[in-house]
mmCIF file with all atom_site columns, C-alpha atoms in Angstrom:
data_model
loop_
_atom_site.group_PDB
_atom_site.id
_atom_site.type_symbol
_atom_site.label_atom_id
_atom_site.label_alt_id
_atom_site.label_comp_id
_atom_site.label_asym_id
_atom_site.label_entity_id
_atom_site.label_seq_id
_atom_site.pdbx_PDB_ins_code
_atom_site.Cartn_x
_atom_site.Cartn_y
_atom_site.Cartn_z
_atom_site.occupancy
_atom_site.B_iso_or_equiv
_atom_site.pdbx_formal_charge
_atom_site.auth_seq_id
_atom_site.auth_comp_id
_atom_site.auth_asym_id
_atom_site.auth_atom_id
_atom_site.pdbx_PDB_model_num
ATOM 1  C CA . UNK E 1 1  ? 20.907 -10.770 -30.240 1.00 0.00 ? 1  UNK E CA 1
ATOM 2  C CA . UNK E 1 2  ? 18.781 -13.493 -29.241 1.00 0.00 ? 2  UNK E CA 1
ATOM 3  C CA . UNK E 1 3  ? 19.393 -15.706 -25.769 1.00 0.00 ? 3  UNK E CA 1
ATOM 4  C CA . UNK E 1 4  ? 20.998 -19.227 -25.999 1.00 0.00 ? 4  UNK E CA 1
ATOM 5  C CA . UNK E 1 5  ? 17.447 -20.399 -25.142 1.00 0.00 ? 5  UNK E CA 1
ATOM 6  C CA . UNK E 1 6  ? 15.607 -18.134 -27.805 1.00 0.00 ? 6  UNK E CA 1
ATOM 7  C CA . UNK E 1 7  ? 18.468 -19.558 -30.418 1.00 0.00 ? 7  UNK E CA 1
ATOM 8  C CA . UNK E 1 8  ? 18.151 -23.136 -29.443 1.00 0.00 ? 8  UNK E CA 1
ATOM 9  C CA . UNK E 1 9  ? 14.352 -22.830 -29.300 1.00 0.00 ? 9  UNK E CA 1
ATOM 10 C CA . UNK E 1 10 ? 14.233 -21.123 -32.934 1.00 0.00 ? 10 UNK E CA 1
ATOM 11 C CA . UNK E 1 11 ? 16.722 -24.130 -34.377 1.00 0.00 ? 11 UNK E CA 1
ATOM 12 C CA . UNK E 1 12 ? 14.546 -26.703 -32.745 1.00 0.00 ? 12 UNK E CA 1
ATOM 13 C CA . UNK E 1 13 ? 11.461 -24.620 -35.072 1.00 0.00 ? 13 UNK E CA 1
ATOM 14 C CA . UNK E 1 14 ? 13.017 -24.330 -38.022 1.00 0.00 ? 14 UNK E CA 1
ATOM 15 C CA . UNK E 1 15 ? 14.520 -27.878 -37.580 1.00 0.00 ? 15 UNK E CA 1
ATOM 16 C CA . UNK E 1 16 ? 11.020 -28.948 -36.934 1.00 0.00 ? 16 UNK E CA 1
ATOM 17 C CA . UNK E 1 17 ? 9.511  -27.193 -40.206 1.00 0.00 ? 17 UNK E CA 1
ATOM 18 C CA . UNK E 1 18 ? 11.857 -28.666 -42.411 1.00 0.00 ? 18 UNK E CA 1
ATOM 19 C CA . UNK E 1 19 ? 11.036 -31.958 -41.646 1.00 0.00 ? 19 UNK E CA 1
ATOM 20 C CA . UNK E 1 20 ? 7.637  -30.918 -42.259 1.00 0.00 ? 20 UNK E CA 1
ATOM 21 C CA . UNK E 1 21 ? 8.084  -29.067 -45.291 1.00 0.00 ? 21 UNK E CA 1
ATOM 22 C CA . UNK E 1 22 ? 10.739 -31.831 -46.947 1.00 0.00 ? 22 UNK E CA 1
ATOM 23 C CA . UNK E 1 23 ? 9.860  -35.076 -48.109 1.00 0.00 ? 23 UNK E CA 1
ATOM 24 C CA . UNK E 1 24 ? 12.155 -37.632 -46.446 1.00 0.00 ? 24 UNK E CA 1
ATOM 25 C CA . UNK E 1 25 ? 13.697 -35.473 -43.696 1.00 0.00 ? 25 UNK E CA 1
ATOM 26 C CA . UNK E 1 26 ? 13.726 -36.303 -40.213 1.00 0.00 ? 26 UNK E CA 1
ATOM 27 C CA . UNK E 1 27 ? 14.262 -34.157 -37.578 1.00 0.00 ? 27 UNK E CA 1
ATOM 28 C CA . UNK E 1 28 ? 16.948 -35.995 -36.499 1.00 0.00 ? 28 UNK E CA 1
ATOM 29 C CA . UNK E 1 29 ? 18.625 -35.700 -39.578 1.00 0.00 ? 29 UNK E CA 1
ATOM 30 C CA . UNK E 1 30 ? 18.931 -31.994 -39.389 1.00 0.00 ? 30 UNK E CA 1
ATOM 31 C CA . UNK E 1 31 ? 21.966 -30.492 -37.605 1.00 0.00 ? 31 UNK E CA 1
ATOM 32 C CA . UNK E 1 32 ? 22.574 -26.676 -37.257 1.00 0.00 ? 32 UNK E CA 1
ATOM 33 C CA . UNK E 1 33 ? 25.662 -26.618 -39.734 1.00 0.00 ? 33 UNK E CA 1
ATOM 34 C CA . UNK E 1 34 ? 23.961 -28.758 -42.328 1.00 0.00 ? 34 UNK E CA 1
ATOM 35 C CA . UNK E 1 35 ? 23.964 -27.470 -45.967 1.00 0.00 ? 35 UNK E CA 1
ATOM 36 C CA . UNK E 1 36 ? 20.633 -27.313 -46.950 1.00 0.00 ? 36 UNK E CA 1
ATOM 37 C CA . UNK E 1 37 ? 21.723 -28.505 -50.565 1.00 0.00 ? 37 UNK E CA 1
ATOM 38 C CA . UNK E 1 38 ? 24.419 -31.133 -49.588 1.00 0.00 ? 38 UNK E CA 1
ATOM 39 C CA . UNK E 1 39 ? 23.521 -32.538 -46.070 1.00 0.00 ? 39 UNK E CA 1
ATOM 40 C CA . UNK E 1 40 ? 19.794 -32.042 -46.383 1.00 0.00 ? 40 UNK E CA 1
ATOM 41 C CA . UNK E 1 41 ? 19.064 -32.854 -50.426 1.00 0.00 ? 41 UNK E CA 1
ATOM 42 C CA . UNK E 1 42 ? 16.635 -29.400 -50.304 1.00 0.00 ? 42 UNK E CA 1
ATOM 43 C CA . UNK E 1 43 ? 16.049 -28.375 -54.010 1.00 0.00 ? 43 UNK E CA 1
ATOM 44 C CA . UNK E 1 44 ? 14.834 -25.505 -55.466 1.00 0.00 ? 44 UNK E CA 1
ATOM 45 C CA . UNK E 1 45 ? 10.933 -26.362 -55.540 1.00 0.00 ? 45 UNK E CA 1
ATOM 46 C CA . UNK E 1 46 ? 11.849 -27.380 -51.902 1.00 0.00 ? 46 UNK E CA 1
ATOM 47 C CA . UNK E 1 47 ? 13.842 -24.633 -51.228 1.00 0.00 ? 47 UNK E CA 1
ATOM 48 C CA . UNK E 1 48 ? 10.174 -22.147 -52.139 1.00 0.00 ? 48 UNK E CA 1
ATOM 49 C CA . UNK E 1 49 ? 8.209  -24.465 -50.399 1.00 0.00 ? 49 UNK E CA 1
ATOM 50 C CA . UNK E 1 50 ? 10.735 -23.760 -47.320 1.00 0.00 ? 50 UNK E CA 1
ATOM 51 C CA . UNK E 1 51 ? 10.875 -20.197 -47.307 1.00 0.00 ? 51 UNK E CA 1
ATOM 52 C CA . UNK E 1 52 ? 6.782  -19.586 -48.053 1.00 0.00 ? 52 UNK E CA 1
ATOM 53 C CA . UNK E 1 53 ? 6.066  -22.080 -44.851 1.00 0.00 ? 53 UNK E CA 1
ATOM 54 C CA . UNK E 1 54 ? 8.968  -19.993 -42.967 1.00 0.00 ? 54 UNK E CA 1
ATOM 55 C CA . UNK E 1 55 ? 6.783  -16.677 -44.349 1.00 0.00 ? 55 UNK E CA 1
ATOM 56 C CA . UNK E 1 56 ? 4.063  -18.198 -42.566 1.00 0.00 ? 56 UNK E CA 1
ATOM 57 C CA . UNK E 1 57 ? 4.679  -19.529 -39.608 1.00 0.00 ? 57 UNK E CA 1
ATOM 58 C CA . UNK E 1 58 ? 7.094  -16.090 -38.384 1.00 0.00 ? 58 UNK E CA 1
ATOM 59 C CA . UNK E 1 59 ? 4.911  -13.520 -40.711 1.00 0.00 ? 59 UNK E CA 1
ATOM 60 C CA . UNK E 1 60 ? 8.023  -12.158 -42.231 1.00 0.00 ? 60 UNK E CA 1
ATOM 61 C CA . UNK E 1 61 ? 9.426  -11.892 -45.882 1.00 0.00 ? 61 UNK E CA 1
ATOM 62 C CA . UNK E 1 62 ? 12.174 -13.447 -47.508 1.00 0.00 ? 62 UNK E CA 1
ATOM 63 C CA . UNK E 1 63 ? 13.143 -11.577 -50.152 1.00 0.00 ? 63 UNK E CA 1
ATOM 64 C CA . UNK E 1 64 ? 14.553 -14.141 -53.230 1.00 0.00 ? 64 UNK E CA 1
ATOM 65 C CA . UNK E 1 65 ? 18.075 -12.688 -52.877 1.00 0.00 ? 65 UNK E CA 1
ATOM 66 C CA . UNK E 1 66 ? 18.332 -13.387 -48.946 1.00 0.00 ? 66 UNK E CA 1
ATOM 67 C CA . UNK E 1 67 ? 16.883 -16.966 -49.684 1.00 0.00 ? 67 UNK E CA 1
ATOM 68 C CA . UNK E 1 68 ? 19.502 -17.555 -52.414 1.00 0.00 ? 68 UNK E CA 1
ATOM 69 C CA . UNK E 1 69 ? 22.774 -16.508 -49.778 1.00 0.00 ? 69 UNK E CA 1
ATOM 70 C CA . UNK E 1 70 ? 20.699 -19.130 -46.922 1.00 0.00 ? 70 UNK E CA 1
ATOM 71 C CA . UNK E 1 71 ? 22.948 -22.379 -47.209 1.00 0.00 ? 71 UNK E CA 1
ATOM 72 C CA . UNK E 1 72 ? 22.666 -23.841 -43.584 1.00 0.00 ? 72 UNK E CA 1
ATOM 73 C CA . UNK E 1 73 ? 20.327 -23.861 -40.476 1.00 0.00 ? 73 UNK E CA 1
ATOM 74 C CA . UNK E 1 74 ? 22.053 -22.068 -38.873 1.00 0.00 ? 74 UNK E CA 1
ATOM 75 C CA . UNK E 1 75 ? 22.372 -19.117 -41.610 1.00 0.00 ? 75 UNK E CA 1
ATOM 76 C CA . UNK E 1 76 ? 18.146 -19.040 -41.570 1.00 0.00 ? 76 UNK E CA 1
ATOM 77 C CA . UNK E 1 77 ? 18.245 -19.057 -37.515 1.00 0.00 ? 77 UNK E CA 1
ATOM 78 C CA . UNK E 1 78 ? 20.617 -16.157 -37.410 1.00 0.00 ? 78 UNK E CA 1
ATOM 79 C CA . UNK E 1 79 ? 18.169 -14.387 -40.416 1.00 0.00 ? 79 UNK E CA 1
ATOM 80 C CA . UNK E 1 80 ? 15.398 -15.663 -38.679 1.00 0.00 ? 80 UNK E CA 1
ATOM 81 C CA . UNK E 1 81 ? 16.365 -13.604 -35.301 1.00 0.00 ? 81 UNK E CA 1
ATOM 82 C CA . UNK E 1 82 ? 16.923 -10.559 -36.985 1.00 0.00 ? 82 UNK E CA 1
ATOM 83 C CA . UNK E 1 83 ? 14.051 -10.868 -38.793 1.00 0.00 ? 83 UNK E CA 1
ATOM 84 C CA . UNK E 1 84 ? 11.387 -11.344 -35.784 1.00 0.00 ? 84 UNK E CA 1
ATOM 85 C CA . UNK E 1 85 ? 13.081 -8.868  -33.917 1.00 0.00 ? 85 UNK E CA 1
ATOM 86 C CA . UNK E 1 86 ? 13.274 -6.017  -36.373 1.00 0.00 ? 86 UNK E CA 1
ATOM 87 C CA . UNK E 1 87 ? 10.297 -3.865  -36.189 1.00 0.00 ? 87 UNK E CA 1
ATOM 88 C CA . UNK E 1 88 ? 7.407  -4.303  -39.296 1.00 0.00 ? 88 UNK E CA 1
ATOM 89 C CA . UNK E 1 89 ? 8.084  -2.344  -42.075 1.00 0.00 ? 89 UNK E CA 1
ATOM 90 C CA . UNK E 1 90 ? 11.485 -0.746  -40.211 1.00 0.00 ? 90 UNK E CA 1
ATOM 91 C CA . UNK E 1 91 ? 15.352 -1.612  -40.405 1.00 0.00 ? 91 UNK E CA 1
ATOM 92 C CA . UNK E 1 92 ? 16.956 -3.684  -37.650 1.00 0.00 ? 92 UNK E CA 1
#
């Protein structure tokens, strides 16, 4: 389980991607509990674009199933901390 600091700095990441990643999105726009689809206006194409730049920058996979259940932030934080701290190639 990651520190309050390791969590805030990973939302402040991912909050800092998807401003990058979506067209129109400010940083400031983007709270942990936003809905990617309702608060945020991410659509699909955006939604691939999202998860291949999160591939990148934390050199992890996102299987198409996990990306489907991600709604929030705060849901790709959480999958985001287990992801970086599970060993490569081994279970969490």
């Amino acid at each position: 389980m990651p520190s309050i600091a390791e969590e805030r700095q990973l939302l402040d990441e991912l909050r800092e991607l998807l401003a990058a990643t979506v067209e129109d999105l400010a940083v400031e726009e983007i709270e942990p509990d936003s809905s990617l689809k309702d608060d945020l206006g991410v659509d699909s194409l955006a939604m691939l674009e999202l998860v291949a730049a999160i591939e990148d920058r934390w050199q992890i996979e996102v299987p198409q199933e996990q990306a489907d259940r991600l709604t929030t932030v705060r849901q790709i934080a959480a999958h985001l901390a287990e992801a970086v701290a599970a060993p490569a190639g081994g279970a969490a």
